[in-house]
């Protein structure tokens, strides 16, 4: 996804791996001075993505990360918890100020306008150039009234956000590897969805949870 060159440098009896960002690569130029918005940034893949972008594309401007509100924890506290992950250790050693490029915004991908405040939503539409949508529930036995608002509704809201961004360059959607699993052969083409997203979301809001649980296994 993001290019880099790694050189092994012999130092006595120890071998060190130094990251050498090749000046002017196409990918680095693409991300130069850009603002990136990431959903699912606190998950496994999200942390790896954020670290990779910051380490391999040092000229990136900011990375906005949506986080759910937690009682008694400010966005800065949540950011401190995020960067405690071992995956950020190399960045801490080579660029201790990397965290200044991380901006946490409160929201919830299962809600309209992904739960952002009007000011944060407007800020993202004006500043964001690249969007990575990773947020999702990946449990195969998840309740419909949880899975649909996040996986379907959240994706729809991200698309709506993309349409209002004034300087958007790209949007990357990370989906499950089990899409179209009933097919023996999956071709590189667009498939029509078997269900209507709007109807699914509306159905959830008018159907008893017990009925939804029965339908889940069909």
PDB file of C-alpha atoms in Angstrom:
ATOM      1  CA  UNK A   1       0.000   0.000   0.000  1.00  0.00           C
ATOM      2  CA  UNK A   2       2.742   2.425   0.969  1.00  0.00           C
ATOM      3  CA  UNK A   3       6.241   1.945  -0.432  1.00  0.00           C
ATOM      4  CA  UNK A   4       9.503   1.958   1.460  1.00  0.00           C
ATOM      5  CA  UNK A   5      13.083   0.723   1.197  1.00  0.00           C
ATOM      6  CA  UNK A   6      14.719  -1.172   4.059  1.00  0.00           C
ATOM      7  CA  UNK A   7      18.468  -1.518   4.401  1.00  0.00           C
ATOM      8  CA  UNK A   8      20.252  -3.839   6.758  1.00  0.00           C
ATOM      9  CA  UNK A   9      23.145  -2.111   8.483  1.00  0.00           C
ATOM     10  CA  UNK A  10      25.762  -4.251  10.183  1.00  0.00           C
ATOM     11  CA  UNK A  11      26.918  -2.754  13.494  1.00  0.00           C
ATOM     12  CA  UNK A  12      29.303  -5.033  15.372  1.00  0.00           C
ATOM     13  CA  UNK A  13      27.500  -8.243  16.233  1.00  0.00           C
ATOM     14  CA  UNK A  14      24.061  -6.684  15.861  1.00  0.00           C
ATOM     15  CA  UNK A  15      22.008  -6.153  12.739  1.00  0.00           C
ATOM     16  CA  UNK A  16      19.774  -3.104  12.676  1.00  0.00           C
ATOM     17  CA  UNK A  17      16.921  -2.433  10.314  1.00  0.00           C
ATOM     18  CA  UNK A  18      16.775   1.192   9.241  1.00  0.00           C
ATOM     19  CA  UNK A  19      13.832   2.551   7.327  1.00  0.00           C
ATOM     20  CA  UNK A  20      14.983   4.661   4.406  1.00  0.00           C
ATOM     21  CA  UNK A  21      12.219   6.691   2.822  1.00  0.00           C
ATOM     22  CA  UNK A  22      13.094   7.011  -0.844  1.00  0.00           C
ATOM     23  CA  UNK A  23      12.809  10.666  -1.765  1.00  0.00           C
ATOM     24  CA  UNK A  24      10.164  11.499  -4.272  1.00  0.00           C
ATOM     25  CA  UNK A  25       8.482   8.117  -4.803  1.00  0.00           C
ATOM     26  CA  UNK A  26       5.104   8.308  -6.508  1.00  0.00           C
ATOM     27  CA  UNK A  27       3.326   7.174  -3.357  1.00  0.00           C
ATOM     28  CA  UNK A  28       5.115   9.660  -1.122  1.00  0.00           C
ATOM     29  CA  UNK A  29       4.322  12.450  -3.560  1.00  0.00           C
ATOM     30  CA  UNK A  30       0.679  11.369  -3.582  1.00  0.00           C
ATOM     31  CA  UNK A  31       0.430  11.672   0.198  1.00  0.00           C
ATOM     32  CA  UNK A  32       2.590  14.794   0.504  1.00  0.00           C
ATOM     33  CA  UNK A  33       0.773  17.569   2.416  1.00  0.00           C
ATOM     34  CA  UNK A  34      -2.435  15.498   2.394  1.00  0.00           C
ATOM     35  CA  UNK A  35      -4.929  15.061   5.206  1.00  0.00           C
ATOM     36  CA  UNK A  36      -6.141  11.486   5.711  1.00  0.00           C
ATOM     37  CA  UNK A  37      -9.303  10.353   7.498  1.00  0.00           C
ATOM     38  CA  UNK A  38      -9.347   6.823   8.959  1.00  0.00           C
ATOM     39  CA  UNK A  39     -12.275   4.869  10.401  1.00  0.00           C
ATOM     40  CA  UNK A  40     -11.463   1.760  12.414  1.00  0.00           C
ATOM     41  CA  UNK A  41      -8.119   3.293  13.322  1.00  0.00           C
ATOM     42  CA  UNK A  42      -8.022   1.728  16.778  1.00  0.00           C
ATOM     43  CA  UNK A  43      -8.331  -1.808  15.402  1.00  0.00           C
ATOM     44  CA  UNK A  44      -5.575  -4.186  14.318  1.00  0.00           C
ATOM     45  CA  UNK A  45      -5.408  -3.120  10.667  1.00  0.00           C
ATOM     46  CA  UNK A  46      -6.100   0.505  11.527  1.00  0.00           C
ATOM     47  CA  UNK A  47      -3.055   0.786  13.773  1.00  0.00           C
ATOM     48  CA  UNK A  48      -0.837  -0.817  11.142  1.00  0.00           C
ATOM     49  CA  UNK A  49      -2.160   1.546   8.476  1.00  0.00           C
ATOM     50  CA  UNK A  50      -1.617   4.668  10.586  1.00  0.00           C
ATOM     51  CA  UNK A  51       1.906   3.630  11.544  1.00  0.00           C
ATOM     52  CA  UNK A  52       2.787   2.780   7.956  1.00  0.00           C
ATOM     53  CA  UNK A  53       1.528   6.095   6.616  1.00  0.00           C
ATOM     54  CA  UNK A  54       3.369   8.128   9.236  1.00  0.00           C
ATOM     55  CA  UNK A  55       6.614   6.196   8.859  1.00  0.00           C
ATOM     56  CA  UNK A  56       6.763   5.805   5.094  1.00  0.00           C
ATOM     57  CA  UNK A  57       5.169   9.115   4.119  1.00  0.00           C
ATOM     58  CA  UNK A  58       6.686  11.646   6.527  1.00  0.00           C
ATOM     59  CA  UNK A  59       5.402  14.584   4.467  1.00  0.00           C
ATOM     60  CA  UNK A  60       1.798  13.641   5.192  1.00  0.00           C
ATOM     61  CA  UNK A  61       0.030  16.543   6.894  1.00  0.00           C
ATOM     62  CA  UNK A  62      -2.518  15.069   9.321  1.00  0.00           C
ATOM     63  CA  UNK A  63      -4.346  11.834  10.001  1.00  0.00           C
ATOM     64  CA  UNK A  64      -7.838  12.230  11.435  1.00  0.00           C
ATOM     65  CA  UNK A  65      -9.009   9.151  13.366  1.00  0.00           C
ATOM     66  CA  UNK A  66     -12.640   8.680  14.366  1.00  0.00           C
ATOM     67  CA  UNK A  67     -13.130   7.242  17.863  1.00  0.00           C
ATOM     68  CA  UNK A  68     -16.240   6.430  19.856  1.00  0.00           C
ATOM     69  CA  UNK A  69     -16.822   8.604  22.927  1.00  0.00           C
ATOM     70  CA  UNK A  70     -15.849   6.935  26.194  1.00  0.00           C
ATOM     71  CA  UNK A  71     -16.980   8.259  29.539  1.00  0.00           C
ATOM     72  CA  UNK A  72     -14.191   9.968  31.445  1.00  0.00           C
ATOM     73  CA  UNK A  73     -11.677   9.786  28.581  1.00  0.00           C
ATOM     74  CA  UNK A  74     -10.796  12.782  26.436  1.00  0.00           C
ATOM     75  CA  UNK A  75      -9.731  12.420  22.775  1.00  0.00           C
ATOM     76  CA  UNK A  76      -6.133  13.136  23.811  1.00  0.00           C
ATOM     77  CA  UNK A  77      -6.277  10.366  26.395  1.00  0.00           C
ATOM     78  CA  UNK A  78      -7.601   7.997  23.754  1.00  0.00           C
ATOM     79  CA  UNK A  79      -4.765   9.025  21.438  1.00  0.00           C
ATOM     80  CA  UNK A  80      -2.207   8.309  24.154  1.00  0.00           C
ATOM     81  CA  UNK A  81      -3.731   4.848  24.575  1.00  0.00           C
ATOM     82  CA  UNK A  82      -3.559   4.251  20.822  1.00  0.00           C
ATOM     83  CA  UNK A  83       0.122   5.116  20.421  1.00  0.00           C
ATOM     84  CA  UNK A  84       1.103   2.928  23.372  1.00  0.00           C
ATOM     85  CA  UNK A  85       0.767  -0.025  20.995  1.00  0.00           C
ATOM     86  CA  UNK A  86       4.103  -1.689  20.241  1.00  0.00           C
ATOM     87  CA  UNK A  87       3.602  -1.108  16.511  1.00  0.00           C
ATOM     88  CA  UNK A  88       4.483   2.565  17.067  1.00  0.00           C
ATOM     89  CA  UNK A  89       7.810   1.855  18.825  1.00  0.00           C
ATOM     90  CA  UNK A  90       9.920   2.521  15.718  1.00  0.00           C
ATOM     91  CA  UNK A  91       8.203   5.858  15.168  1.00  0.00           C
ATOM     92  CA  UNK A  92       8.713   6.807  18.800  1.00  0.00           C
ATOM     93  CA  UNK A  93      12.439   6.170  18.420  1.00  0.00           C
ATOM     94  CA  UNK A  94      12.909   7.882  15.054  1.00  0.00           C
ATOM     95  CA  UNK A  95      10.283  10.630  15.179  1.00  0.00           C
ATOM     96  CA  UNK A  96       9.070  11.307  18.734  1.00  0.00           C
ATOM     97  CA  UNK A  97       6.729  14.092  17.590  1.00  0.00           C
ATOM     98  CA  UNK A  98       4.770  11.894  15.155  1.00  0.00           C
ATOM     99  CA  UNK A  99       1.716  11.988  17.426  1.00  0.00           C
ATOM    100  CA  UNK A 100       1.237  15.672  16.603  1.00  0.00           C
ATOM    101  CA  UNK A 101      -0.031  14.620  13.177  1.00  0.00           C
ATOM    102  CA  UNK A 102      -2.765  12.474  14.733  1.00  0.00           C
ATOM    103  CA  UNK A 103      -6.100  14.204  15.325  1.00  0.00           C
ATOM    104  CA  UNK A 104      -8.831  12.281  17.125  1.00  0.00           C
ATOM    105  CA  UNK A 105     -12.460  13.125  16.313  1.00  0.00           C
ATOM    106  CA  UNK A 106     -15.415  11.812  18.294  1.00  0.00           C
ATOM    107  CA  UNK A 107     -17.990   9.868  16.317  1.00  0.00           C
ATOM    108  CA  UNK A 108     -19.747   6.552  15.722  1.00  0.00           C
ATOM    109  CA  UNK A 109     -19.975   4.863  12.319  1.00  0.00           C
ATOM    110  CA  UNK A 110     -23.340   3.322  13.181  1.00  0.00           C
ATOM    111  CA  UNK A 111     -24.993   6.751  13.444  1.00  0.00           C
ATOM    112  CA  UNK A 112     -26.127   9.295  10.837  1.00  0.00           C
ATOM    113  CA  UNK A 113     -23.230  11.436   9.605  1.00  0.00           C
ATOM    114  CA  UNK A 114     -21.054   8.869  11.444  1.00  0.00           C
ATOM    115  CA  UNK A 115     -21.920  10.549  14.736  1.00  0.00           C
ATOM    116  CA  UNK A 116     -19.751  13.611  14.130  1.00  0.00           C
ATOM    117  CA  UNK A 117     -20.568  17.053  15.470  1.00  0.00           C
ATOM    118  CA  UNK A 118     -21.598  19.565  12.774  1.00  0.00           C
ATOM    119  CA  UNK A 119     -18.304  21.431  13.190  1.00  0.00           C
ATOM    120  CA  UNK A 120     -16.179  18.269  12.878  1.00  0.00           C
ATOM    121  CA  UNK A 121     -18.170  17.102   9.850  1.00  0.00           C
ATOM    122  CA  UNK A 122     -17.667  20.441   8.135  1.00  0.00           C
ATOM    123  CA  UNK A 123     -13.980  20.430   9.048  1.00  0.00           C
ATOM    124  CA  UNK A 124     -13.481  17.020   7.433  1.00  0.00           C
ATOM    125  CA  UNK A 125     -15.311  18.021   4.256  1.00  0.00           C
ATOM    126  CA  UNK A 126     -13.019  21.014   3.885  1.00  0.00           C
ATOM    127  CA  UNK A 127      -9.696  19.423   4.829  1.00  0.00           C
ATOM    128  CA  UNK A 128      -9.694  15.701   4.041  1.00  0.00           C
ATOM    129  CA  UNK A 129      -8.026  14.496   0.829  1.00  0.00           C
ATOM    130  CA  UNK A 130      -7.933  10.721   1.377  1.00  0.00           C
ATOM    131  CA  UNK A 131     -10.326   8.430   3.247  1.00  0.00           C
ATOM    132  CA  UNK A 132      -9.690   4.890   4.508  1.00  0.00           C
ATOM    133  CA  UNK A 133     -12.887   3.192   5.692  1.00  0.00           C
ATOM    134  CA  UNK A 134     -11.932   0.205   7.859  1.00  0.00           C
ATOM    135  CA  UNK A 135     -14.583   0.339  10.585  1.00  0.00           C
ATOM    136  CA  UNK A 136     -16.848  -2.723  10.717  1.00  0.00           C
ATOM    137  CA  UNK A 137     -18.017  -5.550  12.886  1.00  0.00           C
ATOM    138  CA  UNK A 138     -16.486  -8.801  11.629  1.00  0.00           C
ATOM    139  CA  UNK A 139     -18.418 -11.282  13.765  1.00  0.00           C
ATOM    140  CA  UNK A 140     -20.284 -13.743  11.556  1.00  0.00           C
ATOM    141  CA  UNK A 141     -22.981 -14.185  14.231  1.00  0.00           C
ATOM    142  CA  UNK A 142     -23.427 -10.489  14.970  1.00  0.00           C
ATOM    143  CA  UNK A 143     -26.962  -9.260  15.633  1.00  0.00           C
ATOM    144  CA  UNK A 144     -28.577  -7.617  12.603  1.00  0.00           C
ATOM    145  CA  UNK A 145     -29.390  -4.452  14.529  1.00  0.00           C
ATOM    146  CA  UNK A 146     -25.670  -4.038  15.222  1.00  0.00           C
ATOM    147  CA  UNK A 147     -24.109  -5.295  11.982  1.00  0.00           C
ATOM    148  CA  UNK A 148     -26.335  -3.452   9.504  1.00  0.00           C
ATOM    149  CA  UNK A 149     -25.985   0.077  10.951  1.00  0.00           C
ATOM    150  CA  UNK A 150     -22.193  -0.271  11.108  1.00  0.00           C
ATOM    151  CA  UNK A 151     -21.336  -2.325   8.024  1.00  0.00           C
ATOM    152  CA  UNK A 152     -24.009  -1.018   5.666  1.00  0.00           C
ATOM    153  CA  UNK A 153     -25.175   2.238   7.200  1.00  0.00           C
ATOM    154  CA  UNK A 154     -21.654   3.311   8.124  1.00  0.00           C
ATOM    155  CA  UNK A 155     -20.378   2.698   4.604  1.00  0.00           C
ATOM    156  CA  UNK A 156     -23.287   4.655   3.152  1.00  0.00           C
ATOM    157  CA  UNK A 157     -22.513   7.566   5.479  1.00  0.00           C
ATOM    158  CA  UNK A 158     -18.847   7.495   4.439  1.00  0.00           C
ATOM    159  CA  UNK A 159     -19.875   7.646   0.772  1.00  0.00           C
ATOM    160  CA  UNK A 160     -22.090  10.629   1.588  1.00  0.00           C
ATOM    161  CA  UNK A 161     -19.118  12.259   3.311  1.00  0.00           C
ATOM    162  CA  UNK A 162     -16.964  11.636   0.247  1.00  0.00           C
ATOM    163  CA  UNK A 163     -19.517  13.402  -1.936  1.00  0.00           C
ATOM    164  CA  UNK A 164     -19.270  16.542   0.185  1.00  0.00           C
ATOM    165  CA  UNK A 165     -15.463  16.654   0.478  1.00  0.00           C
ATOM    166  CA  UNK A 166     -14.177  19.551  -1.619  1.00  0.00           C
ATOM    167  CA  UNK A 167     -10.653  18.221  -2.229  1.00  0.00           C
ATOM    168  CA  UNK A 168     -11.008  14.432  -2.111  1.00  0.00           C
ATOM    169  CA  UNK A 169      -8.363  12.477  -4.032  1.00  0.00           C
ATOM    170  CA  UNK A 170      -9.271   8.903  -3.123  1.00  0.00           C
ATOM    171  CA  UNK A 171     -11.404   6.687  -0.903  1.00  0.00           C
ATOM    172  CA  UNK A 172     -10.293   3.185   0.094  1.00  0.00           C
ATOM    173  CA  UNK A 173     -12.887   0.735   1.413  1.00  0.00           C
ATOM    174  CA  UNK A 174     -11.609  -2.295   3.310  1.00  0.00           C
ATOM    175  CA  UNK A 175     -14.118  -5.147   3.211  1.00  0.00           C
ATOM    176  CA  UNK A 176     -14.334  -8.731   4.377  1.00  0.00           C
ATOM    177  CA  UNK A 177     -12.626 -11.491   2.419  1.00  0.00           C
ATOM    178  CA  UNK A 178     -15.924 -13.400   2.431  1.00  0.00           C
ATOM    179  CA  UNK A 179     -17.837 -11.112   0.073  1.00  0.00           C
ATOM    180  CA  UNK A 180     -19.777 -13.079  -2.564  1.00  0.00           C
ATOM    181  CA  UNK A 181     -18.815 -16.306  -0.790  1.00  0.00           C
ATOM    182  CA  UNK A 182     -21.646 -18.370  -2.409  1.00  0.00           C
ATOM    183  CA  UNK A 183     -19.928 -17.953  -5.795  1.00  0.00           C
ATOM    184  CA  UNK A 184     -17.373 -20.550  -6.876  1.00  0.00           C
ATOM    185  CA  UNK A 185     -15.572 -17.953  -8.968  1.00  0.00           C
ATOM    186  CA  UNK A 186     -15.399 -14.255  -8.078  1.00  0.00           C
ATOM    187  CA  UNK A 187     -14.559 -12.074 -11.050  1.00  0.00           C
ATOM    188  CA  UNK A 188     -12.964  -8.632 -10.934  1.00  0.00           C
ATOM    189  CA  UNK A 189     -16.157  -6.744 -11.622  1.00  0.00           C
ATOM    190  CA  UNK A 190     -18.932  -4.916  -9.805  1.00  0.00           C
ATOM    191  CA  UNK A 191     -21.748  -7.135  -8.546  1.00  0.00           C
ATOM    192  CA  UNK A 192     -25.246  -5.850  -7.934  1.00  0.00           C
ATOM    193  CA  UNK A 193     -26.069  -6.064  -4.200  1.00  0.00           C
ATOM    194  CA  UNK A 194     -28.693  -8.722  -3.394  1.00  0.00           C
ATOM    195  CA  UNK A 195     -30.438  -6.364  -0.968  1.00  0.00           C
ATOM    196  CA  UNK A 196     -31.302  -2.686  -0.873  1.00  0.00           C
ATOM    197  CA  UNK A 197     -29.336  -0.828   1.811  1.00  0.00           C
ATOM    198  CA  UNK A 198     -32.015   1.771   2.514  1.00  0.00           C
ATOM    199  CA  UNK A 199     -34.741  -0.879   2.817  1.00  0.00           C
ATOM    200  CA  UNK A 200     -32.558  -2.990   5.128  1.00  0.00           C
ATOM    201  CA  UNK A 201     -31.888  -0.066   7.446  1.00  0.00           C
ATOM    202  CA  UNK A 202     -35.551   0.953   7.503  1.00  0.00           C
ATOM    203  CA  UNK A 203     -36.637  -2.649   8.115  1.00  0.00           C
ATOM    204  CA  UNK A 204     -34.386  -2.873  11.164  1.00  0.00           C
ATOM    205  CA  UNK A 205     -35.981   0.174  12.744  1.00  0.00           C
ATOM    206  CA  UNK A 206     -39.495  -1.311  12.451  1.00  0.00           C
ATOM    207  CA  UNK A 207     -38.903  -4.999  13.200  1.00  0.00           C
ATOM    208  CA  UNK A 208     -38.776  -6.712  16.586  1.00  0.00           C
ATOM    209  CA  UNK A 209     -35.309  -7.918  17.615  1.00  0.00           C
ATOM    210  CA  UNK A 210     -36.599 -11.469  18.240  1.00  0.00           C
ATOM    211  CA  UNK A 211     -37.792 -11.668  14.628  1.00  0.00           C
ATOM    212  CA  UNK A 212     -34.427 -10.429  13.394  1.00  0.00           C
ATOM    213  CA  UNK A 213     -32.639 -13.129  15.372  1.00  0.00           C
ATOM    214  CA  UNK A 214     -34.757 -15.818  13.700  1.00  0.00           C
ATOM    215  CA  UNK A 215     -34.116 -14.368  10.235  1.00  0.00           C
ATOM    216  CA  UNK A 216     -30.379 -14.190  10.864  1.00  0.00           C
ATOM    217  CA  UNK A 217     -29.946 -17.930  10.418  1.00  0.00           C
ATOM    218  CA  UNK A 218     -31.825 -17.958   7.108  1.00  0.00           C
TER     219      UNK A 218
END
